[in-house]
């Protein structure tokens, strides 16, 4: 649940609170606070009482609806709560003894009845004024005065015309529900009108409620439509959201669906029922219910109002409003509340009526909804299928799949239609980013005994392919796929081959390279049966990246089978995009970054042209990994979070982005965040992880543990990573693991094991074009040479590794291994200054701090590469590093340790960072500038 952070901050009402507080402190005064239900009148009054605490006595009471009233009820309640002495001098105050038994001992004797009802009421009002005058300095707040009984209304009118010297009176009311107390508000008393919150104040309220660092413009807009800026509704809706990621979602359609599914607040449900029952005309109730069923601004011709007075009453009561012949609810949630008051038969009848009236004038998706809810099954099938097709054509694949899922799950649909609809649902879902609900639907359908064997095989294959992308489901996906492949010869050979190709992918789980090669050979043999076109490109997209990775001899020949230009047709274009993005991913792990970029550029262009958001996020996550490798770190953490916000369930995307976030944190000295990110890749569950990501994350954990001085844990992770590598033998993925393993083994006095790991990696890379792994194995050999007493050889090997990294643009690794080369002997000050500049340009705070320390130890000055030392209001490189660590939550002491600085120096930097970023606290900096893990 999103929940509430516990913040009691009043948002957007500073001016109103100041005016109200001033009036309350300067009696006599009367202030009328006007605002519709839920706009925050009671919240404002509560803040007023807090502001007055200790100044003088203040109390608040609510008028009750007419059915629960008794004369002067709210004033009596207020007076009975008075805690101090009372000595009214006017004898007429004795009239109140029957009304105020709690104060009877402080009132004069009760006078004899006068015998005239009108005069008696006048005496009671006079007595009330006398008692109020005797209270001393007080502020009385009467809420919901629109429900005031006649006697209370008359007294309040008297107090506004002739205020008491010691009394500050605050009256609140809802203008849409005025009854007999209407005249109280026509006397010229100062009026404070509370308006709804605008988007900016809505954003501030959401941030204060949730403690979230950010909220998207799209979420604020969708929330504004649903709540119309009413603070109470904002609080209810935000508090009921189940998924925190919705706060930063940027998909307007998905946000509308999410908010529309939120429960109706109980007070809204009660208000809807009360307002409906309070309507004097049956025609008004019919119009209200019809409009609730239609679910949008309804033309008068559809509503067919026969009673103009009924419409006027609906508008007067605030249930609906009219604009240019259209009648609709002021708040969508009120529409849903009225809809909930209908019985099942009433709903079905009204939906069928709406369907007949709206054909030819309403969008097809509305017709589908009315047909479904009205029980018109044939119309529901026709309009639902059309709506799904239109959604896909417009790029809203989530809506398209949701509609097909609804159709397939509907038990009223004929079995033949269910089987026919499964194929497009499976094909769309497998290449989509919205697949969780599809899995549930397909699992239910799979158990239906009325499916044909071929259809069942296609459903099982689709389930396996969907589960491949779902965290924690890799083992289940393999079971599904094997079941489908072993039991059936599907009618669609290409679709089944796509399932078969999964077992030739060393990326998923811990299959060995030999197992993958066997599956690859079988797919290659059966691929020849497929004609040119979508099916062949689909299978190639599922196999080529694995062939490159394992050094399959005919990989380049197979790549040449792909279309040489983006194909026509959305399905074929999407598979082409998948092939290009997968090839870019494989080349990225190999360190062939230039080729990876070429593949990725083509893949992303095709994915966007094919309206395939999931493929776009896959390509973008790979692009982010390449930017990390090439040292383009500026804004990288923010890009990571942006994709996590929109695609939080896709295993390949999420794990890769967490890996990059962990690498960034490690380079910037935030070891705690780095470890959380690495563990979040499922590195400890290799059977349910993306293999190269899990191996690289294990390497990151080794470094993090070594930096903490936890050698035992580092060696344990090294053993864990090597066990997976030896089981798979995909050494092309060892570049971010084996050098770290060697370092851990050397520190742990296991040099022989370190040498063995290097030899195994070198042997495994034979025949594979892999620039980055080749550089990594060279660096690992250098670590072994250094450990065995050959510093000159180690320096030469480290230099070689750094040189190998420069060509593909692996800037951080090149700098890191160049630094290691320097440390094999006495480091050159000029070389360390050069490395310092490179690290600062990257934003690698930890490494930059090491260089500064070495330069200081040598006695040399650290000169600025930028010339003059003044940065004005901009952060200096050192301050930027401090800001990054501050935003991650580190203390001054932790920052000092990370950057090898004195604590006093860090304190000076922190003060400058807060001033330059215009924030007044660490908490504000974290809230506005940090990037969360998830």
Short mmCIF file of C-alpha atoms in Angstrom, two decimals, residues 139-364:
data_model
loop_
_atom_site.label_atom_id
_atom_site.label_comp_id
_atom_site.label_asym_id
_atom_site.label_seq_id
_atom_site.Cartn_x
_atom_site.Cartn_y
_atom_site.Cartn_z
CA UNK A 139 -13.66 31.20 20.25
CA UNK A 140 -16.62 29.06 19.27
CA UNK A 141 -16.65 27.13 15.99
CA UNK A 142 -19.98 25.87 14.65
CA UNK A 143 -19.54 23.51 11.71
CA UNK A 144 -22.08 22.50 9.02
CA UNK A 145 -24.37 25.45 9.71
CA UNK A 146 -26.34 24.52 6.59
CA UNK A 147 -28.04 21.98 8.90
CA UNK A 148 -28.66 24.39 11.80
CA UNK A 149 -32.12 24.08 13.36
CA UNK A 150 -34.37 27.16 13.28
CA UNK A 151 -33.58 28.22 16.84
CA UNK A 152 -29.84 27.86 16.40
CA UNK A 153 -30.01 29.71 13.07
CA UNK A 154 -31.89 32.60 14.71
CA UNK A 155 -29.33 32.82 17.54
CA UNK A 156 -26.40 32.78 15.10
CA UNK A 157 -28.11 35.49 13.06
CA UNK A 158 -28.39 37.57 16.25
CA UNK A 159 -24.71 37.05 17.04
CA UNK A 160 -23.65 38.13 13.54
CA UNK A 161 -25.82 41.27 13.69
CA UNK A 162 -24.75 42.17 17.22
CA UNK A 163 -21.45 40.45 18.10
CA UNK A 164 -20.52 39.87 21.76
CA UNK A 165 -17.35 41.70 22.87
CA UNK A 166 -15.55 38.60 24.11
CA UNK A 167 -16.65 36.18 21.41
CA UNK A 168 -14.95 35.09 18.18
CA UNK A 169 -17.45 33.07 16.17
CA UNK A 170 -16.44 30.84 13.24
CA UNK A 171 -19.21 29.31 11.12
CA UNK A 172 -18.61 26.73 8.39
CA UNK A 173 -21.13 25.59 5.80
CA UNK A 174 -21.58 23.74 2.53
CA UNK A 175 -23.28 26.02 0.01
CA UNK A 176 -24.73 23.08 -1.94
CA UNK A 177 -26.73 21.90 1.10
CA UNK A 178 -28.19 25.10 2.50
CA UNK A 179 -31.56 24.65 4.21
CA UNK A 180 -33.31 27.02 6.63
CA UNK A 181 -30.09 28.59 7.86
CA UNK A 182 -29.64 30.27 4.49
CA UNK A 183 -30.27 33.79 5.84
CA UNK A 184 -27.37 33.50 8.31
CA UNK A 185 -24.95 34.06 5.46
CA UNK A 186 -26.53 37.15 3.93
CA UNK A 187 -25.54 39.55 6.68
CA UNK A 188 -22.19 40.80 5.41
CA UNK A 189 -19.97 38.83 7.79
CA UNK A 190 -16.44 38.26 6.44
CA UNK A 191 -16.46 35.16 4.26
CA UNK A 192 -13.58 32.79 3.68
CA UNK A 193 -14.14 30.62 0.61
CA UNK A 194 -12.06 27.45 0.43
CA UNK A 195 -11.32 26.50 -3.16
CA UNK A 196 -10.18 23.11 -4.40
CA UNK A 197 -6.46 22.44 -4.67
CA UNK A 198 -4.74 23.28 -7.93
CA UNK A 199 -2.24 20.80 -9.46
CA UNK A 200 0.77 22.25 -7.66
CA UNK A 201 -0.89 22.09 -4.24
CA UNK A 202 -2.20 18.61 -5.07
CA UNK A 203 1.39 17.52 -5.77
CA UNK A 204 2.56 19.03 -2.47
CA UNK A 205 -0.17 17.20 -0.58
CA UNK A 206 0.70 13.84 -2.15
CA UNK A 207 4.41 14.30 -1.36
CA UNK A 208 3.62 15.28 2.23
CA UNK A 209 1.29 12.29 2.67
CA UNK A 210 3.53 9.62 1.20
CA UNK A 211 7.04 10.87 1.81
CA UNK A 212 7.80 9.99 -1.82
CA UNK A 213 10.71 11.87 -3.44
CA UNK A 214 8.71 12.70 -6.57
CA UNK A 215 5.34 12.31 -8.25
CA UNK A 216 4.70 12.45 -11.99
CA UNK A 217 2.74 15.20 -13.73
CA UNK A 218 0.54 12.50 -15.25
CA UNK A 219 -0.36 11.12 -11.82
CA UNK A 220 -1.22 14.59 -10.54
CA UNK A 221 -3.42 15.21 -13.60
CA UNK A 222 -5.23 11.86 -13.25
CA UNK A 223 -5.73 12.41 -9.52
CA UNK A 224 -7.08 15.89 -10.24
CA UNK A 225 -9.69 14.48 -12.64
CA UNK A 226 -10.82 11.84 -10.14
CA UNK A 227 -10.88 14.10 -7.06
CA UNK A 228 -11.39 17.53 -8.64
CA UNK A 229 -8.86 18.85 -6.14
CA UNK A 230 -10.83 18.01 -3.00
CA UNK A 231 -8.24 17.37 -0.24
CA UNK A 232 -10.32 14.72 1.53
CA UNK A 233 -10.73 12.73 -1.68
CA UNK A 234 -7.03 13.13 -2.48
CA UNK A 235 -6.17 11.69 0.92
CA UNK A 236 -8.59 8.78 0.50
CA UNK A 237 -7.42 7.89 -3.01
CA UNK A 238 -3.70 8.14 -2.32
CA UNK A 239 -4.07 6.18 0.91
CA UNK A 240 -5.87 3.34 -0.89
CA UNK A 241 -3.36 2.84 -3.73
CA UNK A 242 -1.76 -0.60 -3.58
CA UNK A 243 1.38 0.05 -5.64
CA UNK A 244 3.78 2.92 -4.77
CA UNK A 245 5.13 2.94 -8.34
CA UNK A 246 1.82 4.41 -9.52
CA UNK A 247 2.94 7.75 -8.04
CA UNK A 248 5.58 8.10 -10.76
CA UNK A 249 3.73 6.32 -13.56
CA UNK A 250 3.56 8.36 -16.77
CA UNK A 251 0.91 6.32 -18.62
CA UNK A 252 -2.30 8.42 -18.46
CA UNK A 253 -4.58 5.56 -19.52
CA UNK A 254 -3.12 3.16 -16.95
CA UNK A 255 -3.39 5.82 -14.25
CA UNK A 256 -7.04 6.45 -15.05
CA UNK A 257 -7.76 2.74 -14.75
CA UNK A 258 -5.82 2.48 -11.49
CA UNK A 259 -7.65 5.38 -9.86
CA UNK A 260 -11.03 4.28 -11.17
CA UNK A 261 -10.48 0.92 -9.45
CA UNK A 262 -9.85 2.54 -6.05
CA UNK A 263 -12.62 1.90 -3.49
CA UNK A 264 -15.31 4.54 -3.03
CA UNK A 265 -14.76 6.25 0.36
CA UNK A 266 -17.56 5.32 2.81
CA UNK A 267 -18.57 8.93 3.41
CA UNK A 268 -19.05 9.44 -0.34
CA UNK A 269 -21.18 6.28 -0.51
CA UNK A 270 -23.29 7.54 2.39
CA UNK A 271 -23.59 11.02 0.89
CA UNK A 272 -24.75 9.58 -2.44
CA UNK A 273 -27.44 7.51 -0.77
CA UNK A 274 -28.60 10.48 1.35
CA UNK A 275 -28.77 12.84 -1.60
CA UNK A 276 -30.68 10.36 -3.73
CA UNK A 277 -33.19 9.68 -0.97
CA UNK A 278 -33.55 13.41 -0.38
CA UNK A 279 -34.69 14.10 -3.95
CA UNK A 280 -38.34 15.06 -4.11
CA UNK A 281 -38.98 13.71 -7.63
CA UNK A 282 -38.64 10.13 -8.89
CA UNK A 283 -37.58 11.56 -12.25
CA UNK A 284 -34.53 13.11 -10.59
CA UNK A 285 -33.45 9.76 -9.17
CA UNK A 286 -33.91 8.16 -12.60
CA UNK A 287 -31.75 10.79 -14.25
CA UNK A 288 -29.06 10.44 -11.57
CA UNK A 289 -28.93 6.67 -11.98
CA UNK A 290 -28.93 6.79 -15.76
CA UNK A 291 -26.07 9.26 -15.77
CA UNK A 292 -24.14 7.03 -13.34
CA UNK A 293 -24.55 4.07 -15.69
CA UNK A 294 -23.54 6.00 -18.81
CA UNK A 295 -20.33 6.98 -17.02
CA UNK A 296 -19.63 10.17 -18.92
CA UNK A 297 -21.27 13.49 -19.78
CA UNK A 298 -24.64 12.37 -21.11
CA UNK A 299 -26.65 14.25 -23.75
CA UNK A 300 -30.12 15.24 -22.67
CA UNK A 301 -31.57 13.20 -25.55
CA UNK A 302 -30.18 10.04 -23.97
CA UNK A 303 -31.34 10.93 -20.47
CA UNK A 304 -34.82 11.80 -21.77
CA UNK A 305 -35.69 14.04 -18.80
CA UNK A 306 -39.41 14.50 -18.49
CA UNK A 307 -39.30 16.80 -15.52
CA UNK A 308 -37.31 20.06 -15.76
CA UNK A 309 -37.79 20.62 -12.06
CA UNK A 310 -36.08 17.29 -11.37
CA UNK A 311 -33.01 18.38 -13.32
CA UNK A 312 -32.95 21.69 -11.51
CA UNK A 313 -33.05 19.88 -8.18
CA UNK A 314 -30.18 17.58 -9.18
CA UNK A 315 -28.05 20.59 -10.05
CA UNK A 316 -29.10 22.44 -6.92
CA UNK A 317 -28.17 19.49 -4.72
CA UNK A 318 -24.77 19.35 -6.33
CA UNK A 319 -25.21 15.82 -7.68
CA UNK A 320 -24.88 16.77 -11.36
CA UNK A 321 -24.08 19.85 -13.35
CA UNK A 322 -25.20 20.96 -16.78
CA UNK A 323 -23.04 22.36 -19.54
CA UNK A 324 -24.24 22.91 -23.12
CA UNK A 325 -26.97 20.30 -22.89
CA UNK A 326 -24.76 17.74 -21.12
CA UNK A 327 -25.45 16.41 -17.62
CA UNK A 328 -22.73 14.75 -15.61
CA UNK A 329 -21.52 14.22 -12.06
CA UNK A 330 -19.23 16.83 -10.60
CA UNK A 331 -16.95 14.10 -9.19
CA UNK A 332 -16.33 10.74 -10.88
CA UNK A 333 -16.28 9.05 -7.48
CA UNK A 334 -19.82 10.30 -6.76
CA UNK A 335 -20.94 8.71 -10.02
CA UNK A 336 -19.46 5.40 -8.88
CA UNK A 337 -21.13 5.76 -5.49
CA UNK A 338 -24.56 6.27 -7.10
CA UNK A 339 -23.88 3.34 -9.43
CA UNK A 340 -23.27 1.14 -6.37
CA UNK A 341 -26.78 1.91 -5.09
CA UNK A 342 -28.34 0.11 -8.09
CA UNK A 343 -29.50 -3.49 -7.94
CA UNK A 344 -28.16 -6.00 -10.46
CA UNK A 345 -31.30 -6.05 -12.64
CA UNK A 346 -31.48 -2.24 -12.59
CA UNK A 347 -27.90 -1.97 -13.79
CA UNK A 348 -28.35 -4.48 -16.60
CA UNK A 349 -31.51 -2.78 -17.84
CA UNK A 350 -29.94 0.68 -17.79
CA UNK A 351 -26.80 -0.57 -19.59
CA UNK A 352 -28.92 -2.12 -22.34
CA UNK A 353 -30.87 1.13 -22.61
CA UNK A 354 -27.61 3.11 -22.87
CA UNK A 355 -26.26 0.71 -25.52
CA UNK A 356 -29.32 1.22 -27.74
CA UNK A 357 -29.21 4.98 -27.33
CA UNK A 358 -25.46 5.43 -27.89
CA UNK A 359 -24.86 3.25 -30.97
CA UNK A 360 -23.41 5.48 -33.65
CA UNK A 361 -22.43 8.29 -31.30
CA UNK A 362 -20.21 6.75 -28.59
CA UNK A 363 -16.71 5.25 -28.84
CA UNK A 364 -16.71 1.51 -29.43
#
